[in-house]
Tab-separated table of N, CA and C in Angstrom:
chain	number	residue	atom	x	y	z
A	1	UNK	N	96.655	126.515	99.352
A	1	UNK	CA	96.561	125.443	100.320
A	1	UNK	C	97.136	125.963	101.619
A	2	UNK	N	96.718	125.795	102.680
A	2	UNK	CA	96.562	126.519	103.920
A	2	UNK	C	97.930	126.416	104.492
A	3	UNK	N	98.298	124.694	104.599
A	3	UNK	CA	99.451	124.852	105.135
A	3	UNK	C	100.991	124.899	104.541
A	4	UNK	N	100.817	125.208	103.206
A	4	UNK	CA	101.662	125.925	102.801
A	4	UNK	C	102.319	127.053	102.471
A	5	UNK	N	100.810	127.593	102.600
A	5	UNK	CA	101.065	129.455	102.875
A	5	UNK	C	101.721	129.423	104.188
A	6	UNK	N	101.029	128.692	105.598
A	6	UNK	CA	101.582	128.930	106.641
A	6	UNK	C	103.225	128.447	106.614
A	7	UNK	N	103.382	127.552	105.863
A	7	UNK	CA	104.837	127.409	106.033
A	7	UNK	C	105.951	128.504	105.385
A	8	UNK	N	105.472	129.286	104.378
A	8	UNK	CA	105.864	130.141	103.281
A	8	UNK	C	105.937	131.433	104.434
A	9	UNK	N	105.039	131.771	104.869
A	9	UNK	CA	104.844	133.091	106.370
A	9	UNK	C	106.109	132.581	107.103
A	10	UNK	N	106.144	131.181	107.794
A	10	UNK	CA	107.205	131.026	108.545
A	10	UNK	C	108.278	131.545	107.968
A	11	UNK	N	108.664	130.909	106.735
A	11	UNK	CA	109.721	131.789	106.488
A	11	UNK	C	110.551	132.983	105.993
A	12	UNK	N	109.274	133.569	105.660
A	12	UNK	CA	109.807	135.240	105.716
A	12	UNK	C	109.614	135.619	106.939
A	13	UNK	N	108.872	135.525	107.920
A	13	UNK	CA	109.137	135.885	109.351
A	13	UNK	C	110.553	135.608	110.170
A	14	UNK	N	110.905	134.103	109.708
A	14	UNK	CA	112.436	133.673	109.746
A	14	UNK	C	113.066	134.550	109.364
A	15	UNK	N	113.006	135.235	107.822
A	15	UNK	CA	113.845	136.292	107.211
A	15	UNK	C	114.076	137.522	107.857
A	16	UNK	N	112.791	138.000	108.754
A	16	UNK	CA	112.241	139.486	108.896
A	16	UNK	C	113.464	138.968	110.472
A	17	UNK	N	113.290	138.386	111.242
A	17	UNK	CA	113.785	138.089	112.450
A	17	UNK	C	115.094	137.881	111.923
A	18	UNK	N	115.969	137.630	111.338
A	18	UNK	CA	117.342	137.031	110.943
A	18	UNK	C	117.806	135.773	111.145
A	19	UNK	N	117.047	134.806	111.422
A	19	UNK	CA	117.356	133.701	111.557
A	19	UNK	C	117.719	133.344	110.322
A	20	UNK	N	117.109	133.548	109.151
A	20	UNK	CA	117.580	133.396	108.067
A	20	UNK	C	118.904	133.777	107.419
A	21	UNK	N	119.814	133.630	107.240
A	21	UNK	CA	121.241	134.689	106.414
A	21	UNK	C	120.391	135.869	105.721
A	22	UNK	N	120.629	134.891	103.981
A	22	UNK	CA	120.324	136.056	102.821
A	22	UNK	C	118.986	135.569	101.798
A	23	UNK	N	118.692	136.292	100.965
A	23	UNK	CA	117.276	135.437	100.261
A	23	UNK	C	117.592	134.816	99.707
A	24	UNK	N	118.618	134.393	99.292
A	24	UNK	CA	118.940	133.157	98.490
A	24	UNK	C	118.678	131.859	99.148
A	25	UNK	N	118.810	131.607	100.188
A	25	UNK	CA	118.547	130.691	101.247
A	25	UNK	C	116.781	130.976	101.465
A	26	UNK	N	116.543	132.174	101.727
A	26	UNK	CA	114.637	132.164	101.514
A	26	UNK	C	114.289	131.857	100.536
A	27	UNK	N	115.038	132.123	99.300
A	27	UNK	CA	114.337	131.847	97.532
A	27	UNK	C	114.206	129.656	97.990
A	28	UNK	N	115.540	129.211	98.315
A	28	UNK	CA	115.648	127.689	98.044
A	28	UNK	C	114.947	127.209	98.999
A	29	UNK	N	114.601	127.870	100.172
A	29	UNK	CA	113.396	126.765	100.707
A	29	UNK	C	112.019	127.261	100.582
A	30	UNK	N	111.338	128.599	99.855
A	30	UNK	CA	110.389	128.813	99.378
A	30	UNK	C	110.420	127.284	97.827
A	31	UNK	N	111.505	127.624	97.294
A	31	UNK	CA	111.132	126.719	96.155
A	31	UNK	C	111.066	125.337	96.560
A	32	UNK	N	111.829	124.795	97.476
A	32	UNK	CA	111.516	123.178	98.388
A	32	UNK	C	109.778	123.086	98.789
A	33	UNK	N	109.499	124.463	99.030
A	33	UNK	CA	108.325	124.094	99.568
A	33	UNK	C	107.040	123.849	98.644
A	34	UNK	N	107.446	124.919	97.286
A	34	UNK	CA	106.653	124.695	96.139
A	34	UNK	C	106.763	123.294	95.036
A	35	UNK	N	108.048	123.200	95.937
A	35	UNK	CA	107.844	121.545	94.978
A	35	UNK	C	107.273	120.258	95.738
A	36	UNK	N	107.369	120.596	96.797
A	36	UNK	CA	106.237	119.190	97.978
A	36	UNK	C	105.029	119.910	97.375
A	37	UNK	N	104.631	121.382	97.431
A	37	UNK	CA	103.219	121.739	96.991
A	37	UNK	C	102.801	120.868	95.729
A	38	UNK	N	103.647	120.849	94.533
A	38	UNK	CA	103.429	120.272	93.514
A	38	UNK	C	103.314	118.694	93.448
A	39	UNK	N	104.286	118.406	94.370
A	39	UNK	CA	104.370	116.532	94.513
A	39	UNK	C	103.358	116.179	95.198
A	40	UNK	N	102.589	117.016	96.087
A	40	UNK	CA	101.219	116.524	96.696
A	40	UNK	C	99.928	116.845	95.648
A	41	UNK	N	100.245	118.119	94.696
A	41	UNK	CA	99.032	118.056	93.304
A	41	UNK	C	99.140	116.539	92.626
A	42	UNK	N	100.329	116.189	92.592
A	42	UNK	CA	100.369	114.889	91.705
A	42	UNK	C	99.530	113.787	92.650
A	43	UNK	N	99.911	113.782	93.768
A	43	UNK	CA	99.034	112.575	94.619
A	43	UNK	C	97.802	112.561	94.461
A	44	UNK	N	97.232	114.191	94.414
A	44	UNK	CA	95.686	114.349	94.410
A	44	UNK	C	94.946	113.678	93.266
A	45	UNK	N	96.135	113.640	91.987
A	45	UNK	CA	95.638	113.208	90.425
A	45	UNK	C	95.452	111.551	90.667
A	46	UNK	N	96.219	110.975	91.171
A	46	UNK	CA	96.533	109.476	91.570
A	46	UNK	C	95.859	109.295	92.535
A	47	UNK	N	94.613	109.960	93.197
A	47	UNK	CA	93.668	109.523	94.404
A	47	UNK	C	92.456	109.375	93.205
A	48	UNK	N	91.947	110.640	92.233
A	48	UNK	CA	90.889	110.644	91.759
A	48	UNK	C	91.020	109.405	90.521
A	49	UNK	N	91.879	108.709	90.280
A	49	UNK	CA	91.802	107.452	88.924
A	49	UNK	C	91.553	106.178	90.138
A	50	UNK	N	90.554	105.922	89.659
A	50	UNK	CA	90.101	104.631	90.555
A	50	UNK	C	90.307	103.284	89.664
A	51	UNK	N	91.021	102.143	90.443
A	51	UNK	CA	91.242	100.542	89.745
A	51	UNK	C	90.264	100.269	88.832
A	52	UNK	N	90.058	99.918	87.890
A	52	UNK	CA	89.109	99.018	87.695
A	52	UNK	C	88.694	97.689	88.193
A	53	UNK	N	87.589	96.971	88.434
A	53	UNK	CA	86.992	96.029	89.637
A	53	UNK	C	87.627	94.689	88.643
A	54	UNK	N	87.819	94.907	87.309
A	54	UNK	CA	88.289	93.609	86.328
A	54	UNK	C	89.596	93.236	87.210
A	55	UNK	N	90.503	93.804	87.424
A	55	UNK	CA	92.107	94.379	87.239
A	55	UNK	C	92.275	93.343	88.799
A	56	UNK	N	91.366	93.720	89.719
A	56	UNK	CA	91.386	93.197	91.043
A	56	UNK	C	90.855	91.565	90.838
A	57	UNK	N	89.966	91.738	90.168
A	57	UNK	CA	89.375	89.979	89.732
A	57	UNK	C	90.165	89.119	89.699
A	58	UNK	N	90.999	89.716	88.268
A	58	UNK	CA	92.103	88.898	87.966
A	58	UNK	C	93.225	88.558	88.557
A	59	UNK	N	93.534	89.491	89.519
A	59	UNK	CA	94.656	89.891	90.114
A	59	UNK	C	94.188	88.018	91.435
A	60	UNK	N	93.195	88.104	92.037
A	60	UNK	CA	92.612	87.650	92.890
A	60	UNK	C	92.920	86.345	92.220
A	61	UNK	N	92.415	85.661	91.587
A	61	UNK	CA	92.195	84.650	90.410
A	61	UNK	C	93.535	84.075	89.952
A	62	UNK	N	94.292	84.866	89.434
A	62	UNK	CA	95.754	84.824	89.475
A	62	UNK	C	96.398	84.251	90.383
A	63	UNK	N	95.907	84.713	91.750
A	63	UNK	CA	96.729	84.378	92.929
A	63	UNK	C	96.269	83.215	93.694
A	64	UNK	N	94.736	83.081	93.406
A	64	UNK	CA	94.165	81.780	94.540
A	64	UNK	C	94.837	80.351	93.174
A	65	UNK	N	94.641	80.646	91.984
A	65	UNK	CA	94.853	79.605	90.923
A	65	UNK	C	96.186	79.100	90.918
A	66	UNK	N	97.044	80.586	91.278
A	66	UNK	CA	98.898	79.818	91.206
A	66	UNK	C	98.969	78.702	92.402
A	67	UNK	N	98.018	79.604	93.764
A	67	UNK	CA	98.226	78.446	94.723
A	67	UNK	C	98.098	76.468	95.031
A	68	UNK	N	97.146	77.071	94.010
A	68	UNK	CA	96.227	75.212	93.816
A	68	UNK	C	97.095	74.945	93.316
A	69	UNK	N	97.836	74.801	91.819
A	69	UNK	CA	98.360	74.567	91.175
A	69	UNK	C	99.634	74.393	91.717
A	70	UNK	N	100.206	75.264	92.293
A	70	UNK	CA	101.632	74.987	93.242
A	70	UNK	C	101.229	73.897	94.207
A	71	UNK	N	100.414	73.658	94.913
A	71	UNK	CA	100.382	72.577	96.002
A	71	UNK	C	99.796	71.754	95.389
A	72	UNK	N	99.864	71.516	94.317
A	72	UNK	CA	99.535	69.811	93.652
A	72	UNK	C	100.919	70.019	92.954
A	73	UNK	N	101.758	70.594	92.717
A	73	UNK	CA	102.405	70.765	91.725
A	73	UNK	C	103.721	70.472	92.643
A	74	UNK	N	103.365	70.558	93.540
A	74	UNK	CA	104.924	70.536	94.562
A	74	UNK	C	104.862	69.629	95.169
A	75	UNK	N	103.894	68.169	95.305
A	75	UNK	CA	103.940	67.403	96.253
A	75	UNK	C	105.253	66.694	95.483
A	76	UNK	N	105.851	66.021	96.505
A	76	UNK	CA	106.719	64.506	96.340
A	76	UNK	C	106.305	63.285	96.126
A	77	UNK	N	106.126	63.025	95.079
A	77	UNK	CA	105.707	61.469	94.526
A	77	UNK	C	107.207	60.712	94.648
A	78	UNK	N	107.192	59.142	95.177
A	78	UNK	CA	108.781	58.374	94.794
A	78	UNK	C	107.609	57.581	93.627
A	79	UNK	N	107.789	57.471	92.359
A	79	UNK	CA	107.191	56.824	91.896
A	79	UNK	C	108.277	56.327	91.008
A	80	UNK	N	108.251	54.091	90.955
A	80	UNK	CA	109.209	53.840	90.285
A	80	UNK	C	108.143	52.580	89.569
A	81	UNK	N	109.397	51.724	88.850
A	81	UNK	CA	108.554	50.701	88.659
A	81	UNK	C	107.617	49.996	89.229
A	82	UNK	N	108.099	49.295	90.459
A	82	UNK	CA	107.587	48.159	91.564
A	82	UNK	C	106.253	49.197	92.085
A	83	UNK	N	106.356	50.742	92.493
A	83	UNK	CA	105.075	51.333	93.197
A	83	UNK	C	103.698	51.431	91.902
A	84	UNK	N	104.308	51.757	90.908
A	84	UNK	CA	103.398	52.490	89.622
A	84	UNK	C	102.496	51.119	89.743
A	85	UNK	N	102.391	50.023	89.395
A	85	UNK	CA	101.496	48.797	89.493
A	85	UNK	C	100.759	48.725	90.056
A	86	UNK	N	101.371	48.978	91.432
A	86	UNK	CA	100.527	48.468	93.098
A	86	UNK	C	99.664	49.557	93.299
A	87	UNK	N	100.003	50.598	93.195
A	87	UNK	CA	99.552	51.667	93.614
A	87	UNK	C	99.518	51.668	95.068
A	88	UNK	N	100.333	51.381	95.660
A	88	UNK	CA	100.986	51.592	97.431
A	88	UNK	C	101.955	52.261	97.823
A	89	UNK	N	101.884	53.358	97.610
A	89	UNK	CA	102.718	54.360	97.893
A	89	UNK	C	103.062	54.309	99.406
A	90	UNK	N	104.303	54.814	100.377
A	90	UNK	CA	104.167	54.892	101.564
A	90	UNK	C	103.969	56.377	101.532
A	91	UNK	N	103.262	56.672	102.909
A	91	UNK	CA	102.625	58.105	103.327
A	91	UNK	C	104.064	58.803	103.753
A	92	UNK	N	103.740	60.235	102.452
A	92	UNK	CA	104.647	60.907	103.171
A	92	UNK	C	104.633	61.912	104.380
A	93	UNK	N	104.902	62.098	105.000
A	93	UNK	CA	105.529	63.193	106.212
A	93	UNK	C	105.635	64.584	105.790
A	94	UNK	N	106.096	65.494	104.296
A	94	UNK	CA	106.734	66.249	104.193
A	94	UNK	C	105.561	67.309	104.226
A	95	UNK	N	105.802	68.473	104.782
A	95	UNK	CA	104.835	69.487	104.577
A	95	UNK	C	105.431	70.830	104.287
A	96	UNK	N	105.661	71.437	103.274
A	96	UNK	CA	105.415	72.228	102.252
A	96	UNK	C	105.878	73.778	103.038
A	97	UNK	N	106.971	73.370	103.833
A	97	UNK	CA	107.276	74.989	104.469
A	97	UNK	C	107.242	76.422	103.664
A	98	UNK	N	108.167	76.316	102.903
A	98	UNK	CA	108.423	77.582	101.504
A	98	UNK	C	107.309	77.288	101.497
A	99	UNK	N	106.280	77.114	100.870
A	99	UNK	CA	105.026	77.132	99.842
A	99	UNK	C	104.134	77.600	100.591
A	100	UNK	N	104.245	77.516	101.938
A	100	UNK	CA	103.228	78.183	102.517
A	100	UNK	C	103.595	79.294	103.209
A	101	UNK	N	104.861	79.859	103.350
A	101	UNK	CA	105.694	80.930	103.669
A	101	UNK	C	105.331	81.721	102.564
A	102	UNK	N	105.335	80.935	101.475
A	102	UNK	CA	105.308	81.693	99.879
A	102	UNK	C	103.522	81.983	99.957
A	103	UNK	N	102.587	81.309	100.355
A	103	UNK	CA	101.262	81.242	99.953
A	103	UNK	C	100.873	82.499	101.205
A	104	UNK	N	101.133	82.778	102.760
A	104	UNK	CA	100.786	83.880	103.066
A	104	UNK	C	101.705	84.913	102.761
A	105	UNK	N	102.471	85.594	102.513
A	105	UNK	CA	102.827	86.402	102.044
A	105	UNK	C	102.307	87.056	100.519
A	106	UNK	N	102.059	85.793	99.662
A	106	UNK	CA	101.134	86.512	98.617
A	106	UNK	C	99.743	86.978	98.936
A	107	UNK	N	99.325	86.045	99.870
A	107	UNK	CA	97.776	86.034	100.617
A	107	UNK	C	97.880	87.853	100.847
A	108	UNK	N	99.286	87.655	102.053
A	108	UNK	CA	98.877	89.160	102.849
A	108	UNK	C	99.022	90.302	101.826
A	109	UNK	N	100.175	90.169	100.935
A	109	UNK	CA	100.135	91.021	99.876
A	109	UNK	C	98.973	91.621	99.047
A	110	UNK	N	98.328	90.133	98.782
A	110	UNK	CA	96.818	90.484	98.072
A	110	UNK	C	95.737	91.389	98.618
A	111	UNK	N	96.177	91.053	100.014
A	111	UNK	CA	94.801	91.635	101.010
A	111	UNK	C	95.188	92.539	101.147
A	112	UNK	N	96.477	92.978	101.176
A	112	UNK	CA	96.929	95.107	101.361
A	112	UNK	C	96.576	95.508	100.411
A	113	UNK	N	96.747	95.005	98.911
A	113	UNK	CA	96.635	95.511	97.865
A	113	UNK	C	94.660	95.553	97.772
A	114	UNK	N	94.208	94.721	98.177
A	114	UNK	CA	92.816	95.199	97.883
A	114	UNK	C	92.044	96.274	99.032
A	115	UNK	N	93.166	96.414	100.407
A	115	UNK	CA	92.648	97.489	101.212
A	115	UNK	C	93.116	98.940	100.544
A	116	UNK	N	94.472	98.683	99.785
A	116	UNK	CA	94.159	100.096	99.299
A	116	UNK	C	93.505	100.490	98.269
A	117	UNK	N	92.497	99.698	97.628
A	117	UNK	CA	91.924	99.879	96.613
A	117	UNK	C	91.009	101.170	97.190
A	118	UNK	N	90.024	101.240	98.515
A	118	UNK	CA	90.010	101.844	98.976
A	118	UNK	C	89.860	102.021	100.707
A	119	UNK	N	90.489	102.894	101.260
A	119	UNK	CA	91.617	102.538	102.771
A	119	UNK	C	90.557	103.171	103.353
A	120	UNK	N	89.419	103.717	103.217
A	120	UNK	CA	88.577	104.191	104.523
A	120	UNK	C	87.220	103.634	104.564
């Protein structure tokens, strides 16, 4: 890989010039450099396994379903004896700050997570 040879040249040229001390110091950042070499083979393995399209469905489904369910699930009913009969509730006012603090943030979450499904 190109630019790791070039970084590997830098530093025996470092060595050849003396900027470097002794090779022990060239051995530990030759080996720093072979282990980003290796931690970027692993990325390459984790680019070629692609999601499955189920995994995102559900994921999607999961998230629009908790929402419904939370905003019926969170309103404020005063329901006592005297209202349950009449069915005259007075109108409430309250609107659902958290829940919708909570509902885009899962929203935006969802939508990063399905741009990196794939980002170009």
């Amino acid at each position: 890989w190109l630019p790791i040879v070039w970084a590997a040249s830098i530093v025996t040229r470092a060595r050849k010039e003396g900027r470097i001390r002794d090779d022990f110091a060239v051995k530990t950042i030759i080996d720093e450099i072979n282990t980003f070499r290796g931690k970027c083979g692993l990325l390459l393995n984790y680019d070629s396994i692609s999601v499955p399209l189920v995994y995102t469905q559900v994921v999607t489904l999961a998230t629009y379903s908790f929402f419904i369910t939370s905003v019926l699930g969170r309103q404020w009913l005063d329901i006592n004896e005297g209202n349950l009969k009449s069915r005259k509730n007075p109108i409430d006012y309250y609107f659902p700050v958290l829940t919708t603090l909570q509902f885009f943030f899962y929203m935006g979450w969802l939508k990063v997570a399905e741009s990196l499904i794939n980002p170009f």
